[in-house]
Short mmCIF file of N, CA and C in Angstrom, two decimals:
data_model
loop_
_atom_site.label_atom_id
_atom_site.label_comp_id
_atom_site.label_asym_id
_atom_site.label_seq_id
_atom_site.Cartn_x
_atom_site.Cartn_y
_atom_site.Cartn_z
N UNK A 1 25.78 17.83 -2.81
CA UNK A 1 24.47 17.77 -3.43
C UNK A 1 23.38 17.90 -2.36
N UNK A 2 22.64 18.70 -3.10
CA UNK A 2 20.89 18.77 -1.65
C UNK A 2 20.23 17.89 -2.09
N UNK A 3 19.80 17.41 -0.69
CA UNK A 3 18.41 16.53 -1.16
C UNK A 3 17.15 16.78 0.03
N UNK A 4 16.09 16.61 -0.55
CA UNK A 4 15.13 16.55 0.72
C UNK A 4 14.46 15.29 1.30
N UNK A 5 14.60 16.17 2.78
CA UNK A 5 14.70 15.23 3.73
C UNK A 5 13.06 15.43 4.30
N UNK A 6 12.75 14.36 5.00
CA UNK A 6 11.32 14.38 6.04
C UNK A 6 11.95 13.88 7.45
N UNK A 7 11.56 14.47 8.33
CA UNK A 7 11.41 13.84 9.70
C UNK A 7 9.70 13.31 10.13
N UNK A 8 9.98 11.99 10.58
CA UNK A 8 8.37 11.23 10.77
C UNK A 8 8.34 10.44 11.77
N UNK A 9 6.99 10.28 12.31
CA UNK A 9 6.61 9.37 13.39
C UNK A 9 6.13 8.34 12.19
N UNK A 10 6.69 7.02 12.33
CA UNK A 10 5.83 5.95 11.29
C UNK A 10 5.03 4.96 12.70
N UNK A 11 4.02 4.27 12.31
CA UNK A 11 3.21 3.40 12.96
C UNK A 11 4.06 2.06 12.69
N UNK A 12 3.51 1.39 13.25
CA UNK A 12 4.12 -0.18 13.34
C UNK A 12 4.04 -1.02 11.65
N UNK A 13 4.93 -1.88 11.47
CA UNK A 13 4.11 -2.34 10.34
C UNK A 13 3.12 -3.08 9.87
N UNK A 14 2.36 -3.40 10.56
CA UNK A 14 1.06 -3.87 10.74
C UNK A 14 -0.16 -2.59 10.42
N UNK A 15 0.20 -1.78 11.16
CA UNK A 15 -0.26 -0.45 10.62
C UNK A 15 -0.32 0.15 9.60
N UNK A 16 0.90 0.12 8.82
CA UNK A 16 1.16 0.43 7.73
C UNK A 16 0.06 0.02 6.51
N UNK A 17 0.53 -1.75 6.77
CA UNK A 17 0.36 -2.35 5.54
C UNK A 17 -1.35 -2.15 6.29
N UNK A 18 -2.15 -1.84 7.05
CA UNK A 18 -3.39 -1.75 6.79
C UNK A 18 -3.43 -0.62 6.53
N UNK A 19 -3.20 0.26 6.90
CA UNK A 19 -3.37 1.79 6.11
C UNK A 19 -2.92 1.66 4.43
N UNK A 20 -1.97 0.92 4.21
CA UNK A 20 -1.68 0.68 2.48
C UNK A 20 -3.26 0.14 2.11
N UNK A 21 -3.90 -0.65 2.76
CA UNK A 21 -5.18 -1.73 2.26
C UNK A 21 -6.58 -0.36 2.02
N UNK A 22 -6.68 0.14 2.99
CA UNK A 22 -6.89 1.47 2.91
C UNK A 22 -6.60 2.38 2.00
N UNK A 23 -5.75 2.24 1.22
CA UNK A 23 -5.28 3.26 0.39
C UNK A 23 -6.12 2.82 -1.07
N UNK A 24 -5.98 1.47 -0.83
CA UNK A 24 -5.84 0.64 -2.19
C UNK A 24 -7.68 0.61 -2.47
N UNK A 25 -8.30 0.35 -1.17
CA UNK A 25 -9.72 0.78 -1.65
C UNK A 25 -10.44 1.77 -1.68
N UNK A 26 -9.56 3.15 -1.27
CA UNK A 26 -9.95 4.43 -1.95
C UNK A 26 -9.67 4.55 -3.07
N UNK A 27 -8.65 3.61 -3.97
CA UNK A 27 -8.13 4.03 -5.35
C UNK A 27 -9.34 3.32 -6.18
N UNK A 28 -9.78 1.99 -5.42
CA UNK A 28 -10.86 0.85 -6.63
C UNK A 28 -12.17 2.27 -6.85
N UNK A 29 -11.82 3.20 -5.95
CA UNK A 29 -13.76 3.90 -5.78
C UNK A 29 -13.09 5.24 -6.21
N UNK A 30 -11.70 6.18 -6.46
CA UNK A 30 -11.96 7.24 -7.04
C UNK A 30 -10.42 7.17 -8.07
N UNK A 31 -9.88 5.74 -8.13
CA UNK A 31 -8.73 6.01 -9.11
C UNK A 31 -7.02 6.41 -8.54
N UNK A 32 -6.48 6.80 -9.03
CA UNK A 32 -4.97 7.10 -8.75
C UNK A 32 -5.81 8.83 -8.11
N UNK A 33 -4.59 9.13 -7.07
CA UNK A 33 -4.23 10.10 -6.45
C UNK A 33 -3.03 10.13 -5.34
N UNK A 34 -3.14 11.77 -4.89
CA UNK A 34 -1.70 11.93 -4.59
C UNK A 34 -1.43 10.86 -2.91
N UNK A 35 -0.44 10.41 -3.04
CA UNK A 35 -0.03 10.11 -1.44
C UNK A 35 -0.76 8.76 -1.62
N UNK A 36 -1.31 7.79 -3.09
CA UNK A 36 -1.64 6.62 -2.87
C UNK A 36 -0.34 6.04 -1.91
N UNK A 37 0.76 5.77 -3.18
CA UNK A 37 1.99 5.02 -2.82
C UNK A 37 2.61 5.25 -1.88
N UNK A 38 2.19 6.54 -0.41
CA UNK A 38 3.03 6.92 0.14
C UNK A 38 3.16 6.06 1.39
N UNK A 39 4.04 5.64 2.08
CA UNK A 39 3.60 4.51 3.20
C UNK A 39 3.63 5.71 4.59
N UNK A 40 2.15 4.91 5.52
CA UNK A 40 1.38 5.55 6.43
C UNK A 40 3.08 6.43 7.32
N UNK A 41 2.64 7.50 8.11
CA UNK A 41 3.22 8.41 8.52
C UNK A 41 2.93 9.52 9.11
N UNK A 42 3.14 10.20 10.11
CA UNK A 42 2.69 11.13 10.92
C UNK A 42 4.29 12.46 10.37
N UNK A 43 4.17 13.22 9.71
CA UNK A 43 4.76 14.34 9.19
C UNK A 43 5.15 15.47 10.65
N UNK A 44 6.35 15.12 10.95
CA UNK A 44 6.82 16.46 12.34
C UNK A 44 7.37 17.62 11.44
N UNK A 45 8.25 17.43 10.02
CA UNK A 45 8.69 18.52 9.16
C UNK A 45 9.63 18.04 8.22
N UNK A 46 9.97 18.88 7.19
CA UNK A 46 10.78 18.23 5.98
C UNK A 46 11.74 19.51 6.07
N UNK A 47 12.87 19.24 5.35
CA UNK A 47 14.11 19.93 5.15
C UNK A 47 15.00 19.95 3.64
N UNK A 48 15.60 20.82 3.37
CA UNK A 48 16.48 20.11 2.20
C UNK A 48 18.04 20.36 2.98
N UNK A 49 19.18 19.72 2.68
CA UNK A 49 20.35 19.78 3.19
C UNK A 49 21.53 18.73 2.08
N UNK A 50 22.28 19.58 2.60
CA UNK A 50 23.78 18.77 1.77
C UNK A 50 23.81 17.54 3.16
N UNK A 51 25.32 16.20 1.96
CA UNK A 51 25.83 15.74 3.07
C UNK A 51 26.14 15.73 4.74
N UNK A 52 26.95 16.98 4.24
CA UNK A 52 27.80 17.95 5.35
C UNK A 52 26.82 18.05 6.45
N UNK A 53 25.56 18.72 5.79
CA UNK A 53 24.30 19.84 7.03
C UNK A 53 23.52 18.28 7.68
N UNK A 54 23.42 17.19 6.51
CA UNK A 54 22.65 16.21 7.19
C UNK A 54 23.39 15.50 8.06
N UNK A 55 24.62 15.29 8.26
CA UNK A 55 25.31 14.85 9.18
C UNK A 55 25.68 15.69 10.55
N UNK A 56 25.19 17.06 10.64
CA UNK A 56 25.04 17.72 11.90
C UNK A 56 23.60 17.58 12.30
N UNK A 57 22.75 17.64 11.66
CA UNK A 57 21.10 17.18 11.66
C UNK A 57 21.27 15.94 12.17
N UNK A 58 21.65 15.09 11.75
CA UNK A 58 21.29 13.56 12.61
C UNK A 58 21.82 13.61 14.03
N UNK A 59 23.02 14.35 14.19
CA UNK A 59 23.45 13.98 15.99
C UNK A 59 22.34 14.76 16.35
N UNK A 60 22.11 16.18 15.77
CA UNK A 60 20.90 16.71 16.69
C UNK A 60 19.37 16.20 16.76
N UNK A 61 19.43 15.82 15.95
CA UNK A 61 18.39 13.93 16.11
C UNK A 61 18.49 13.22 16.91
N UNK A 62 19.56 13.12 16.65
CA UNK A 62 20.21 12.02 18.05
C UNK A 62 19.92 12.11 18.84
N UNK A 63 20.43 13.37 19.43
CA UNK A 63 20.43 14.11 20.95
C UNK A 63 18.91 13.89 21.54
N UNK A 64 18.05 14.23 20.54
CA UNK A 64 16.78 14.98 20.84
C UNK A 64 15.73 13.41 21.45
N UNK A 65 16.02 12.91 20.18
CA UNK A 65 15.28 11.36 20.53
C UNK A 65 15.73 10.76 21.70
N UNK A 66 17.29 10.85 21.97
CA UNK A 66 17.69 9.86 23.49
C UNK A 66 16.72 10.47 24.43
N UNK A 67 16.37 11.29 24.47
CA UNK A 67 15.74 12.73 25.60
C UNK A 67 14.02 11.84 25.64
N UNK A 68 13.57 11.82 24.53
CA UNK A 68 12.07 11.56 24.38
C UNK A 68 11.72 10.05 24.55
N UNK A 69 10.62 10.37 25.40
CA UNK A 69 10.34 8.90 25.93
C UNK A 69 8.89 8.56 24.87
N UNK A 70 8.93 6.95 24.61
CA UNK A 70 8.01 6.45 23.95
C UNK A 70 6.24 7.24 24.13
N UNK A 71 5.32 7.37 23.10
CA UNK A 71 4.02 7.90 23.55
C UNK A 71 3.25 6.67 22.86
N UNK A 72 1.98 6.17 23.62
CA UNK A 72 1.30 5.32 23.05
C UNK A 72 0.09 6.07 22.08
N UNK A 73 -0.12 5.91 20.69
CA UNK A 73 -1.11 6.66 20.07
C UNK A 73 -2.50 6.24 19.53
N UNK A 74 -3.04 6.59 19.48
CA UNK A 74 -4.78 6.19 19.25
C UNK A 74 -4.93 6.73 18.10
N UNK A 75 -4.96 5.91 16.82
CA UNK A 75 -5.48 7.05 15.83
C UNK A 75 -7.08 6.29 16.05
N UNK A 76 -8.02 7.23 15.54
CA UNK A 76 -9.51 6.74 16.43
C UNK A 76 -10.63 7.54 15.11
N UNK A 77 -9.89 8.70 14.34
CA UNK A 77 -11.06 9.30 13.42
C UNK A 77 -10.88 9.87 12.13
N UNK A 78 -11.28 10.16 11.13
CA UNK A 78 -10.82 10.28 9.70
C UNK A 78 -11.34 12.08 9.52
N UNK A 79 -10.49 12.62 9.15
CA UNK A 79 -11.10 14.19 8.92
C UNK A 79 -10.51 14.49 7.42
N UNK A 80 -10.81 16.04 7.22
CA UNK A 80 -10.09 16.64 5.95
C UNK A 80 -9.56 17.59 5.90
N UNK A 81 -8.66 18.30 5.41
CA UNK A 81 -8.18 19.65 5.39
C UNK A 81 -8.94 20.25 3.93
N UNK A 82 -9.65 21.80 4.11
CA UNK A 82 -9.79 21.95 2.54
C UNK A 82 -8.81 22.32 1.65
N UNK A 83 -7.74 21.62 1.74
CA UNK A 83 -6.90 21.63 0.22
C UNK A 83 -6.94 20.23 -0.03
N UNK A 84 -7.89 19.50 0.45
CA UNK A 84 -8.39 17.85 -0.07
C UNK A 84 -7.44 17.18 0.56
N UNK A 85 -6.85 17.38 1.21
CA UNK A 85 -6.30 16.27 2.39
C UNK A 85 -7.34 15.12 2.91
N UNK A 86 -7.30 14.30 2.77
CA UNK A 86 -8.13 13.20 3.66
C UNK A 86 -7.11 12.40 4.55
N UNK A 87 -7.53 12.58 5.52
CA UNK A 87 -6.57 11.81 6.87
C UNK A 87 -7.55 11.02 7.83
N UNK A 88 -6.44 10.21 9.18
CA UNK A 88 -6.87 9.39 10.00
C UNK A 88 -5.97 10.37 10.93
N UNK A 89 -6.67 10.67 12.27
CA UNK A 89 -5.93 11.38 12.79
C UNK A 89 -6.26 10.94 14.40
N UNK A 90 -5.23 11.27 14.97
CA UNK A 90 -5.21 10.15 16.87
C UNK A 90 -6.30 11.24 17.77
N UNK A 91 -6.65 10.85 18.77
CA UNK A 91 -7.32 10.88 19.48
C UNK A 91 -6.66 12.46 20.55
N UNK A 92 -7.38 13.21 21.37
CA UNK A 92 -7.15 14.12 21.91
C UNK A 92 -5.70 13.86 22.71
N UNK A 93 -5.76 12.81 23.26
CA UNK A 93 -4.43 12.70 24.49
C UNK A 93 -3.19 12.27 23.26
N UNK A 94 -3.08 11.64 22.42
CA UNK A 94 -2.53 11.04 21.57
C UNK A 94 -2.04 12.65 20.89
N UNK A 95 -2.73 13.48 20.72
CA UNK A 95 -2.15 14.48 20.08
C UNK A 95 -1.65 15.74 20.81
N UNK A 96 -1.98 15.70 22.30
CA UNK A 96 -1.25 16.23 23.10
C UNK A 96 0.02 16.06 23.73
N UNK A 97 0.19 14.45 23.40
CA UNK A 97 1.75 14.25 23.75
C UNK A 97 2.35 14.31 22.35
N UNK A 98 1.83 13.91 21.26
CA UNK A 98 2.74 13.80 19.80
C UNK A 98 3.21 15.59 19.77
N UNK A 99 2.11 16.27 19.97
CA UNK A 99 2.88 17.78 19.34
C UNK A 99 4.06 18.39 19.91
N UNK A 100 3.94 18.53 21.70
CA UNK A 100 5.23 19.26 21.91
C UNK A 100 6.64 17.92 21.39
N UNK A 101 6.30 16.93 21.04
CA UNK A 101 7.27 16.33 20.37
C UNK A 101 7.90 16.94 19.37
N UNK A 102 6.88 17.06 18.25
CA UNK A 102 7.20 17.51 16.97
C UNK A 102 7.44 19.47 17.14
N UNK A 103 7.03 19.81 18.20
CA UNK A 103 7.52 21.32 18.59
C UNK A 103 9.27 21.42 18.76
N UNK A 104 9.28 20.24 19.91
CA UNK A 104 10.51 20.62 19.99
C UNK A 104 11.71 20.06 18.81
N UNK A 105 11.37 18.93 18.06
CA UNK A 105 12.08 18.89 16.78
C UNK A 105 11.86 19.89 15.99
N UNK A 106 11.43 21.10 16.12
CA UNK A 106 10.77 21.99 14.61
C UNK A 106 12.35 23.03 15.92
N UNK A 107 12.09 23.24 16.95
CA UNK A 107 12.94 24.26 18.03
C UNK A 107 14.39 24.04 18.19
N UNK A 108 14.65 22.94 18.22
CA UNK A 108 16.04 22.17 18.08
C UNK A 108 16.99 21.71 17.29
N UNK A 109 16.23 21.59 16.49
CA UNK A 109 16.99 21.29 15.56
C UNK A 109 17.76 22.61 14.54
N UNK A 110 18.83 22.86 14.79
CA UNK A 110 19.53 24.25 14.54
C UNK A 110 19.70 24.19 12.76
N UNK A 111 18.65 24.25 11.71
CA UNK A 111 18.77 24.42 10.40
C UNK A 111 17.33 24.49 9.87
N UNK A 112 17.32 24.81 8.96
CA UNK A 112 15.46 25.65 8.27
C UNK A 112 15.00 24.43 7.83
N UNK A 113 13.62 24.08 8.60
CA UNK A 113 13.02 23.03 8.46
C UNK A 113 12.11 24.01 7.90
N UNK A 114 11.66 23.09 6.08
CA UNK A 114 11.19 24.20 5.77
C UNK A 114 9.44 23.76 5.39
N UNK A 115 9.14 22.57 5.87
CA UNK A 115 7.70 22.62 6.13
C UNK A 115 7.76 22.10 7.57
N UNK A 116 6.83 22.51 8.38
CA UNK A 116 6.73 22.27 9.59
C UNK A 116 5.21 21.52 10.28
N UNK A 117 4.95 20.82 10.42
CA UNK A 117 3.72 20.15 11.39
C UNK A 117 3.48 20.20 12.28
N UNK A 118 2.23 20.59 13.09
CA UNK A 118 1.90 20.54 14.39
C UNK A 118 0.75 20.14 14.52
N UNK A 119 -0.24 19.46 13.25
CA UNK A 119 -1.64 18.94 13.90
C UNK A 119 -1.18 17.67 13.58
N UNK A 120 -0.63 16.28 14.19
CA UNK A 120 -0.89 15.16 14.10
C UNK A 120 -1.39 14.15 12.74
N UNK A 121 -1.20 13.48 11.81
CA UNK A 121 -2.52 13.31 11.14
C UNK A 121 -1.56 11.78 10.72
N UNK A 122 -2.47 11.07 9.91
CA UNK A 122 -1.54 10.17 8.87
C UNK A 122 -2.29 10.64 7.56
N UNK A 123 -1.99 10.67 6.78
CA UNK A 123 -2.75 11.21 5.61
C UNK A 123 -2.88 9.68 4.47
N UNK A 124 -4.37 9.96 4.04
CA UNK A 124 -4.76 8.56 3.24
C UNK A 124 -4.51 9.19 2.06
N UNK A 125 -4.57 10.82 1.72
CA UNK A 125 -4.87 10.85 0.69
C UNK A 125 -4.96 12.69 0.50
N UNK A 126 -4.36 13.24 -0.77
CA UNK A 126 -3.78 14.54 -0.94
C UNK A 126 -4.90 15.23 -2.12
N UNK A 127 -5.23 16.45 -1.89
CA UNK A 127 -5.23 17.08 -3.45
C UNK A 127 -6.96 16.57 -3.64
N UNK A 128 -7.66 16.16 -2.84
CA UNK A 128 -8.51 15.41 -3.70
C UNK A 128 -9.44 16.79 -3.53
N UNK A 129 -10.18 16.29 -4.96
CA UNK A 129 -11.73 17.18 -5.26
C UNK A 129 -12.95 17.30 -4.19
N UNK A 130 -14.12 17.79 -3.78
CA UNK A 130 -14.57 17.82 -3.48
C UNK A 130 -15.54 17.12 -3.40
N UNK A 131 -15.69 16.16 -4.69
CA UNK A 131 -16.33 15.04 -5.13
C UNK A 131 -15.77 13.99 -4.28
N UNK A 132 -14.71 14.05 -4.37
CA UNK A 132 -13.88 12.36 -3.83
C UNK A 132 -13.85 12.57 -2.58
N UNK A 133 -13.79 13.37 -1.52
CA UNK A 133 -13.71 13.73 -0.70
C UNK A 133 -14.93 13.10 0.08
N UNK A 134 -16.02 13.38 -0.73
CA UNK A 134 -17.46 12.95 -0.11
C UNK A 134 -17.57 11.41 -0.27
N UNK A 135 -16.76 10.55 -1.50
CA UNK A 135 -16.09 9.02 -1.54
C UNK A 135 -15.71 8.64 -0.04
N UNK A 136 -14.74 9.36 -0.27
CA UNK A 136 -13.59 8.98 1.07
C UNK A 136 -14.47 8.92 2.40
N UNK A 137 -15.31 10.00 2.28
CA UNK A 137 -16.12 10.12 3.89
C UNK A 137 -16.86 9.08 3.74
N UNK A 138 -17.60 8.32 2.86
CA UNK A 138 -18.84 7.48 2.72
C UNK A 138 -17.80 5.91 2.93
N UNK A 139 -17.19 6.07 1.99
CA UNK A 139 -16.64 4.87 2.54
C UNK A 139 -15.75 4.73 3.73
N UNK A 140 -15.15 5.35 4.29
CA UNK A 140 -14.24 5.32 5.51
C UNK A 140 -15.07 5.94 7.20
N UNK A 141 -15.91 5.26 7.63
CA UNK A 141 -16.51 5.82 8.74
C UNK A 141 -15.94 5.96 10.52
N UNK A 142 -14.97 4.95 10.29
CA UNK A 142 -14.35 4.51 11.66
C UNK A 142 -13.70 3.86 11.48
N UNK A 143 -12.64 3.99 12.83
CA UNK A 143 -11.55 3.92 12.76
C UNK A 143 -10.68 3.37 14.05
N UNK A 144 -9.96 2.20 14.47
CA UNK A 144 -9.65 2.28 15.66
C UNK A 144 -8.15 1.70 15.38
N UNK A 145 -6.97 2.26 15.23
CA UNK A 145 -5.95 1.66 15.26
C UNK A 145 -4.93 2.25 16.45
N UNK A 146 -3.82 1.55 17.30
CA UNK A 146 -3.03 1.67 18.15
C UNK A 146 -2.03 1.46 17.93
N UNK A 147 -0.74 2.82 18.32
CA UNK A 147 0.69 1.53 18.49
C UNK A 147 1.47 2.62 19.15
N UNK A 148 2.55 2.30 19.78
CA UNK A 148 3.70 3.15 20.52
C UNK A 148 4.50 3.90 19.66
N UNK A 149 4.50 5.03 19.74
CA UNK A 149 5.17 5.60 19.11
C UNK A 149 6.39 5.80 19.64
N UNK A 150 7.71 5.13 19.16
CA UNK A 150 8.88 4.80 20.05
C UNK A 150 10.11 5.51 19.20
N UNK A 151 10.09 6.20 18.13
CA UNK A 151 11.33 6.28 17.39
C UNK A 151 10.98 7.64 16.44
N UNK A 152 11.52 8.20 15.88
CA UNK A 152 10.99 9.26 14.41
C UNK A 152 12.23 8.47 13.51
N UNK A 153 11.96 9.08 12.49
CA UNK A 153 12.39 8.14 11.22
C UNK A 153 12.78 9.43 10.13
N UNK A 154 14.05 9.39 10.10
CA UNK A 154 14.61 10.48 9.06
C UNK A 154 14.35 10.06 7.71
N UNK A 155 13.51 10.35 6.64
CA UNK A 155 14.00 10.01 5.30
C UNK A 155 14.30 10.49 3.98
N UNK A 156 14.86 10.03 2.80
CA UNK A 156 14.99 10.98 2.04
C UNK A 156 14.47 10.70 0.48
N UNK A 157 14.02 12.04 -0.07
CA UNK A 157 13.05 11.44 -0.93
C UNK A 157 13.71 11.33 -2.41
N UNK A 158 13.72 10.28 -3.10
CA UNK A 158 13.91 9.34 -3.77
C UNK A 158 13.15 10.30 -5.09
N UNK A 159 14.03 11.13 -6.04
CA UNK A 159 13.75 11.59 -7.09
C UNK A 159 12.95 10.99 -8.29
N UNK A 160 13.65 9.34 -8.59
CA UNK A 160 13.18 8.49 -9.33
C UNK A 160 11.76 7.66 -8.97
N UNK A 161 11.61 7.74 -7.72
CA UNK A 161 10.21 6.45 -7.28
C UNK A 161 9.55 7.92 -6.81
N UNK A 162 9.52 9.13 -6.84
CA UNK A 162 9.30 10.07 -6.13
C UNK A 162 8.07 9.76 -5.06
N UNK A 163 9.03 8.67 -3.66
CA UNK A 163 8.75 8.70 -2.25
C UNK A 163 10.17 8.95 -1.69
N UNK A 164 9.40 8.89 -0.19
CA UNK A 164 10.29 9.20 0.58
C UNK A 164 10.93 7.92 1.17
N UNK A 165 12.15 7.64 1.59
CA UNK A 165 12.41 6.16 1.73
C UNK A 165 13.13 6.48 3.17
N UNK A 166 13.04 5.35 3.90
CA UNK A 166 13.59 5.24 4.62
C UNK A 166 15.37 5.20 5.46
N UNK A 167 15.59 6.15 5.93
CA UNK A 167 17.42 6.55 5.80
C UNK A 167 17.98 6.34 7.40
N UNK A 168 16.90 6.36 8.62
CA UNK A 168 17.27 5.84 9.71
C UNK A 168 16.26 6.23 10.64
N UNK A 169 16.77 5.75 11.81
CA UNK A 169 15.49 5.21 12.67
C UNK A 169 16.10 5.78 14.10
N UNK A 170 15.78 6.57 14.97
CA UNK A 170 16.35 6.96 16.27
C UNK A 170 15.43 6.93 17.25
N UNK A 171 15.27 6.02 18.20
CA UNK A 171 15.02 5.48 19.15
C UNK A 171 14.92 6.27 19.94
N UNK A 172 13.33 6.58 20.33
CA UNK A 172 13.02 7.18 22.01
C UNK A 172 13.34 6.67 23.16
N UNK A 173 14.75 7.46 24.20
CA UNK A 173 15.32 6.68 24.95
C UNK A 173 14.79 6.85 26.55
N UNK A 174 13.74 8.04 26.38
CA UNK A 174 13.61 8.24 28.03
C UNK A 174 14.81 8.47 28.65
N UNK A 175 16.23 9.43 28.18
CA UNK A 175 17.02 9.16 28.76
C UNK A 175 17.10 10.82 29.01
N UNK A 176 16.50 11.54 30.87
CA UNK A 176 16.47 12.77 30.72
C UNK A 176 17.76 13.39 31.42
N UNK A 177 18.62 12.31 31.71
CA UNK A 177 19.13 13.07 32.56
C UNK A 177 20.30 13.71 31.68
N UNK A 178 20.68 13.75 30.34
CA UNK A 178 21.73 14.89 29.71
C UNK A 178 20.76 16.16 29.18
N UNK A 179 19.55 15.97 29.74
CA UNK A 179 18.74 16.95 29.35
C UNK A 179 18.99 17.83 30.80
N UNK A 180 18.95 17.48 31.66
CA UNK A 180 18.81 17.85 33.15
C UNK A 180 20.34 18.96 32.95
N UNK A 181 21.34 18.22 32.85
CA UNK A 181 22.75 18.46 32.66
C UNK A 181 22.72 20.01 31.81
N UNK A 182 21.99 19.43 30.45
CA UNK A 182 22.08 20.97 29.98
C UNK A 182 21.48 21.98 30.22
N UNK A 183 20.53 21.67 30.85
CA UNK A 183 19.88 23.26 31.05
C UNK A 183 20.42 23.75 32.32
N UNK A 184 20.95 22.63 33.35
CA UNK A 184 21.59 23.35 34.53
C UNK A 184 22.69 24.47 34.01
N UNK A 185 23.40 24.50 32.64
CA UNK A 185 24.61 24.89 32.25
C UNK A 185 24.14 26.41 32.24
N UNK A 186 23.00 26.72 32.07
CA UNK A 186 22.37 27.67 31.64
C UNK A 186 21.68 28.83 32.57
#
């Protein structure tokens, strides 16, 4: 059976549950919308895969995370995409170390990741109108939250609660030297 999968940077849970508090008082000022229920998350790419394919996907997870060393992140400012995205998104240095992260998980990972990320963001909020949008900006002006980004977080999304839930957690090990090993092979 396929199911789809996300690969993610999540924030601490302290983070979270204030980005949830956040969520909850954009809903009192424009109502239900998309990505209320979704818990906070930085998107590197999503996939669909059988058993079989997700169990060669995780060692190459594996592999990839022992390699990557922890990044400390600044999310610091709130922007939009115009397809009504409203996000909190990290700071210049914060998004210069997160991307070739999420580059080289989109490069390495040997199977069709079939949405892919490379601008950083946590997203508060999806789809919205142009109206709510100007909500979101009025009420949300600043922004200063921090935390280490130490792990990505495989998960898979849950047909019935339609989120994505949590399926495992792989640990940034700073460990370069089987990285060293392989490219000497080469």
């Amino acid at each position: 059976m396929q199911n789809t999968y996300s690969l993610v940077f999540q924030p601490t849970p302290e983070i979270v549950a204030e980005i949830s508090v956040l969520k909850e008082r954009l809903a009192t000022k424009i109502g239900w919308y998309n990505s209320k229920n979704s818990l906070a998350h930085i998107t590197i790419g999503e996939f669909v895969a059988s058993d079989e394919q997700l169990a060669i996907i995780t060692k190459q997870v594996t592999r990839i995370a022992d390699s990557v060393s922890a990044v400390p992140v600044i999310l610091e400012h709130y922007g939009s995409y115009p397809n009504g995205a409203f996000f909190i998104a990290p700071n210049a240095i914060s998004k210069q170390a997160l991307v070739p992260i999420m580059k080289r998980f989109h490069k390495e990972i040997r199977f069709s990741i079939t949405h892919k990320s490379v601008d950083p963001h946590v997203s508060i909020a999806r789809k919205l109108t142009a109206d709510k949008l100007i909500i979101a900006n009025e009420l949300f002006t600043s922004v200063a939250m921090h935390f280490l980004c130490e792990a990505v977080i495989l998960r898979r999304f849950d047909v019935d609660a339609k989120q994505f839930e949590v399926i495992a957690s792989f640990n940034f090990n700073g460990n370069t030297k089987m990285e060293v090993i392989q490219t000497s092979l080469f």
